[in-house]
mmCIF file of C-alpha atoms in Angstrom:
data_model
loop_
_atom_site.group_PDB
_atom_site.id
_atom_site.type_symbol
_atom_site.label_atom_id
_atom_site.label_comp_id
_atom_site.label_asym_id
_atom_site.label_seq_id
_atom_site.Cartn_x
_atom_site.Cartn_y
_atom_site.Cartn_z
ATOM 1 C CA MET B 1 36.901 184.983 65.289
ATOM 2 C CA GLY B 2 33.565 186.227 64.138
ATOM 3 C CA GLY B 3 30.376 186.945 66.022
ATOM 4 C CA ASN B 4 30.558 185.760 69.621
ATOM 5 C CA SER B 5 33.969 186.728 70.961
ATOM 6 C CA PRO B 6 35.908 189.459 69.137
ATOM 7 C CA CYS B 7 39.684 189.213 69.009
ATOM 8 C CA ALA B 8 41.808 191.498 71.192
ATOM 9 C CA SER B 9 42.443 193.932 68.355
ATOM 10 C CA CYS B 10 38.783 194.337 67.415
ATOM 11 C CA LYS B 11 37.898 194.692 71.076
ATOM 12 C CA LEU B 12 40.501 197.441 71.578
ATOM 13 C CA LEU B 13 39.581 199.186 68.331
ATOM 14 C CA ARG B 14 35.866 198.808 69.202
ATOM 15 C CA ARG B 15 34.835 197.273 65.955
ATOM 16 C CA ARG B 16 33.009 194.148 64.881
ATOM 17 C CA CYS B 17 35.343 191.165 64.428
ATOM 18 C CA ALA B 18 34.786 189.811 60.930
ATOM 19 C CA LYS B 19 35.044 186.149 60.095
ATOM 20 C CA ASP B 20 38.211 186.779 58.080
ATOM 21 C CA CYS B 21 39.807 189.188 60.595
ATOM 22 C CA ILE B 22 43.564 189.177 59.976
ATOM 23 C CA PHE B 23 44.284 189.807 63.682
ATOM 24 C CA ALA B 24 42.072 187.068 65.170
ATOM 25 C CA PRO B 25 44.497 184.109 64.858
ATOM 26 C CA TYR B 26 47.363 186.055 66.435
ATOM 27 C CA PHE B 27 45.702 188.295 69.010
ATOM 28 C CA PRO B 28 43.148 186.206 70.932
ATOM 29 C CA SER B 29 40.607 187.905 73.173
ATOM 30 C CA ASP B 30 42.112 186.329 76.307
ATOM 31 C CA ASP B 31 45.386 188.278 75.839
ATOM 32 C CA PRO B 32 44.406 191.920 75.188
ATOM 33 C CA HIS B 33 47.728 193.321 76.439
ATOM 34 C CA LYS B 34 49.570 191.634 73.564
ATOM 35 C CA PHE B 35 47.724 193.641 70.902
ATOM 36 C CA ALA B 36 47.558 196.802 73.009
ATOM 37 C CA ILE B 37 51.322 197.134 73.275
ATOM 38 C CA VAL B 38 51.924 196.319 69.584
ATOM 39 C CA HIS B 39 49.195 198.776 68.583
ATOM 40 C CA LYS B 40 50.684 201.484 70.792
ATOM 41 C CA VAL B 41 54.132 201.139 69.192
ATOM 42 C CA PHE B 42 53.330 200.285 65.563
ATOM 43 C CA GLY B 43 49.664 201.139 65.010
ATOM 44 C CA ALA B 44 46.886 198.798 63.870
ATOM 45 C CA SER B 45 47.122 199.912 60.243
ATOM 46 C CA ASN B 46 50.839 199.119 60.011
ATOM 47 C CA ILE B 47 50.385 195.756 61.720
ATOM 48 C CA SER B 48 47.599 194.905 59.298
ATOM 49 C CA LYS B 49 49.771 195.855 56.301
ATOM 50 C CA ILE B 50 52.687 193.782 57.587
ATOM 51 C CA LEU B 51 50.509 190.725 58.141
ATOM 52 C CA GLN B 52 48.788 191.030 54.757
ATOM 53 C CA GLU B 53 52.118 191.188 52.919
ATOM 54 C CA LEU B 54 53.420 188.012 54.556
ATOM 55 C CA PRO B 55 52.599 184.422 53.676
ATOM 56 C CA VAL B 56 50.264 182.828 56.226
ATOM 57 C CA HIS B 57 52.962 180.450 57.522
ATOM 58 C CA GLN B 58 55.216 183.411 58.506
ATOM 59 C CA ARG B 59 52.606 185.561 60.241
ATOM 60 C CA ALA B 60 52.827 183.938 63.678
ATOM 61 C CA ASP B 61 56.580 184.526 63.767
ATOM 62 C CA ALA B 62 56.101 188.104 62.600
ATOM 63 C CA VAL B 63 53.579 188.753 65.368
ATOM 64 C CA SER B 64 55.964 187.248 67.916
ATOM 65 C CA SER B 65 58.730 189.556 66.664
ATOM 66 C CA LEU B 66 56.432 192.579 66.724
ATOM 67 C CA VAL B 67 55.412 191.815 70.307
ATOM 68 C CA TYR B 68 59.048 191.408 71.348
ATOM 69 C CA GLU B 69 60.122 194.641 69.652
ATOM 70 C CA ALA B 70 57.125 196.529 71.055
ATOM 71 C CA ASN B 71 58.005 195.394 74.583
ATOM 72 C CA ALA B 72 61.622 196.433 74.019
ATOM 73 C CA ARG B 73 60.513 199.820 72.639
ATOM 74 C CA MET B 74 58.350 200.416 75.686
ATOM 75 C CA ARG B 75 61.349 199.833 77.941
ATOM 76 C CA ASP B 76 63.866 201.658 75.731
ATOM 77 C CA PRO B 77 62.106 203.924 73.197
ATOM 78 C CA VAL B 78 65.330 204.901 71.430
ATOM 79 C CA TYR B 79 67.182 201.606 70.989
ATOM 80 C CA GLY B 80 64.538 198.911 71.529
ATOM 81 C CA CYS B 81 65.914 195.408 70.892
ATOM 82 C CA VAL B 82 69.263 196.796 69.809
ATOM 83 C CA GLY B 83 69.728 198.258 73.290
ATOM 84 C CA ALA B 84 69.059 194.865 74.872
ATOM 85 C CA ILE B 85 71.432 193.142 72.430
ATOM 86 C CA SER B 86 74.135 195.731 73.045
ATOM 87 C CA TYR B 87 73.740 195.366 76.799
ATOM 88 C CA LEU B 88 74.064 191.584 76.556
ATOM 89 C CA GLN B 89 77.101 191.827 74.259
ATOM 90 C CA ASN B 90 78.797 194.156 76.749
ATOM 91 C CA GLN B 91 77.989 191.718 79.542
ATOM 92 C CA VAL B 92 79.513 188.851 77.532
ATOM 93 C CA SER B 93 82.655 190.937 76.928
ATOM 94 C CA GLU B 94 82.992 191.744 80.622
ATOM 95 C CA LEU B 95 82.514 188.089 81.561
ATOM 96 C CA GLN B 96 85.087 187.011 78.978
ATOM 97 C CA MET B 97 87.519 189.486 80.493
ATOM 98 C CA GLN B 98 86.825 188.166 83.987
ATOM 99 C CA LEU B 99 87.358 184.618 82.722
ATOM 100 C CA ALA B 100 90.653 185.599 81.088
ATOM 101 C CA VAL B 101 91.850 187.222 84.303
ATOM 102 C CA ALA B 102 90.842 184.148 86.310
ATOM 103 C CA GLN B 103 92.592 181.836 83.829
ATOM 104 C CA ALA B 104 95.735 183.972 84.002
ATOM 105 C CA GLU B 105 95.617 183.920 87.792
ATOM 106 C CA ILE B 106 95.226 180.127 87.794
ATOM 107 C CA LEU B 107 98.157 179.847 85.418
ATOM 108 C CA CYS B 108 100.321 182.019 87.663
ATOM 109 C CA ILE B 109 99.413 179.946 90.702
ATOM 110 C CA GLN B 110 100.120 176.711 88.816
ATOM 111 C CA MET B 111 103.455 178.047 87.647
ATOM 112 C CA GLN B 112 104.394 179.110 91.188
ATOM 113 C CA GLN B 113 103.413 175.707 92.581
ATOM 114 C CA SER B 114 105.208 173.747 89.873
ATOM 115 C CA GLU B 115 108.466 175.624 90.422
ATOM 116 C CA PRO B 116 108.860 176.196 94.188
ATOM 117 C CA SER B 117 112.640 176.541 93.879
ATOM 118 C CA MET B 118 112.222 179.808 91.973
ATOM 119 C CA ALA B 119 111.858 181.747 95.215
ATOM 120 C CA THR B 120 115.465 180.944 96.146
ATOM 121 C CA THR B 121 117.003 181.390 92.700
ATOM 122 C CA ASP B 122 118.782 184.367 91.313
ATOM 123 C CA PRO B 123 116.208 186.948 90.084
ATOM 124 C CA SER B 124 117.989 187.173 86.724
ATOM 125 C CA GLN B 125 117.117 183.509 86.094
ATOM 126 C CA ILE B 126 113.367 183.984 86.520
ATOM 127 C CA ILE B 127 111.506 183.636 83.232
ATOM 128 C CA ASP B 128 109.103 186.464 82.515
ATOM 129 C CA PRO B 129 105.680 184.879 81.838
ATOM 130 C CA LEU B 130 104.966 187.685 79.369
ATOM 131 C CA ASP B 131 108.067 186.914 77.322
ATOM 132 C CA GLU B 132 106.525 185.352 74.215
ATOM 133 C CA GLU B 133 109.604 183.282 73.329
ATOM 134 C CA ASN B 134 110.182 181.642 76.719
ATOM 135 C CA SER B 135 106.776 181.719 78.329
ATOM 136 C CA TYR B 136 104.825 178.616 79.268
ATOM 137 C CA PHE B 137 101.714 180.758 78.959
ATOM 138 C CA PHE B 138 102.258 181.672 75.315
ATOM 139 C CA HIS B 139 103.305 178.175 74.253
ATOM 140 C CA HIS B 140 100.535 176.241 76.033
ATOM 141 C CA ASN B 141 97.525 178.514 75.596
ATOM 142 C CA ASN B 142 96.100 179.073 72.129
ATOM 143 C CA ASN B 143 93.745 181.839 73.276
ATOM 144 C CA VAL B 144 95.323 185.137 72.180
ATOM 145 C CA ASP B 145 92.591 187.130 73.964
ATOM 146 C CA VAL B 146 93.595 185.536 77.252
ATOM 147 C CA ALA B 147 97.198 186.448 76.532
ATOM 148 C CA SER B 148 96.298 190.077 75.937
ATOM 149 C CA GLN B 149 94.367 190.132 79.196
ATOM 150 C CA PHE B 150 97.340 188.545 80.963
ATOM 151 C CA HIS B 151 99.393 191.647 80.210
ATOM 152 C CA ASN B 152 96.977 193.663 82.368
ATOM 153 C CA PHE B 153 97.030 191.183 85.220
ATOM 154 C CA ALA B 154 98.383 192.282 88.564
ATOM 155 C CA PRO B 155 99.350 189.189 90.585
ATOM 156 C CA SER B 156 98.534 190.936 93.862
ATOM 157 C CA GLY B 157 95.217 189.130 94.039
ATOM 158 C CA ASP B 158 93.202 192.338 94.127
ATOM 159 C CA ILE B 159 91.070 191.959 91.035
ATOM 160 C CA VAL B 160 88.416 194.591 90.572
ATOM 161 C CA ILE B 161 85.974 194.394 87.713
ATOM 162 C CA HIS B 162 84.123 197.650 87.180
ATOM 163 C CA GLN B 163 80.525 197.552 86.062
ATOM 164 C CA HIS B 164 79.517 200.586 84.096
ATOM 165 C CA ASP B 165 76.326 202.281 85.283
ATOM 166 C CA SER B 166 75.397 203.018 81.683
ATOM 167 C CA LEU B 167 75.075 199.274 81.101
ATOM 168 C CA ASN B 168 72.598 198.667 83.889
ATOM 169 C CA ARG B 169 69.336 197.947 82.152
ATOM 170 C CA GLY B 170 67.647 195.738 84.700
ATOM 171 C CA SER B 171 64.263 196.505 83.207
ATOM 172 C CA PHE B 172 65.090 194.248 80.267
ATOM 173 C CA PHE B 173 65.297 191.282 82.571
ATOM 174 C CA GLY B 174 62.617 192.222 85.084
ATOM 175 C CA HIS B 175 59.818 191.053 82.789
ATOM 176 C CA ASP B 176 59.370 188.568 80.006
ATOM 177 C CA MET B 177 59.674 190.545 76.780
ATOM 178 C CA VAL B 178 57.405 188.204 74.858
ATOM 179 C CA SER B 179 53.798 188.146 75.916
#
């Protein structure tokens, strides 16, 4: 920035902000926390080296990534962004499983409603919905994952989805990770 108002990095490092300061365009003086957290995780020297090695048009994106990773590292020093990604992937898997169970339950209900005479028929004539050759489910649903989840379905209506305590990382979503 030069002269009047030093950038956040020069302010934190207590040095004069030169006209060609590499930090000035990316760490303005009105957002000191942004540089402080990146400096704490990566160090000013490393940030400077990273920015100098990149073409000017990629530096803003690099700073954004550094800020995001620094915030993630402050919340989870071991895994950083990977921990957040892993948590979200596990959440997606659990939701996909819940969806598969719900779809299987809907299918069972639809099958029961479409064939009300089955309750009075001989039990040996009832088609097993898990029988791949005769099943409506296997012939009319192309989603193999849903089929595999259907095998674990108990039609009692008591569906319990367990959330693992090890996956609870509410701190990732309590604050915006990008400053």
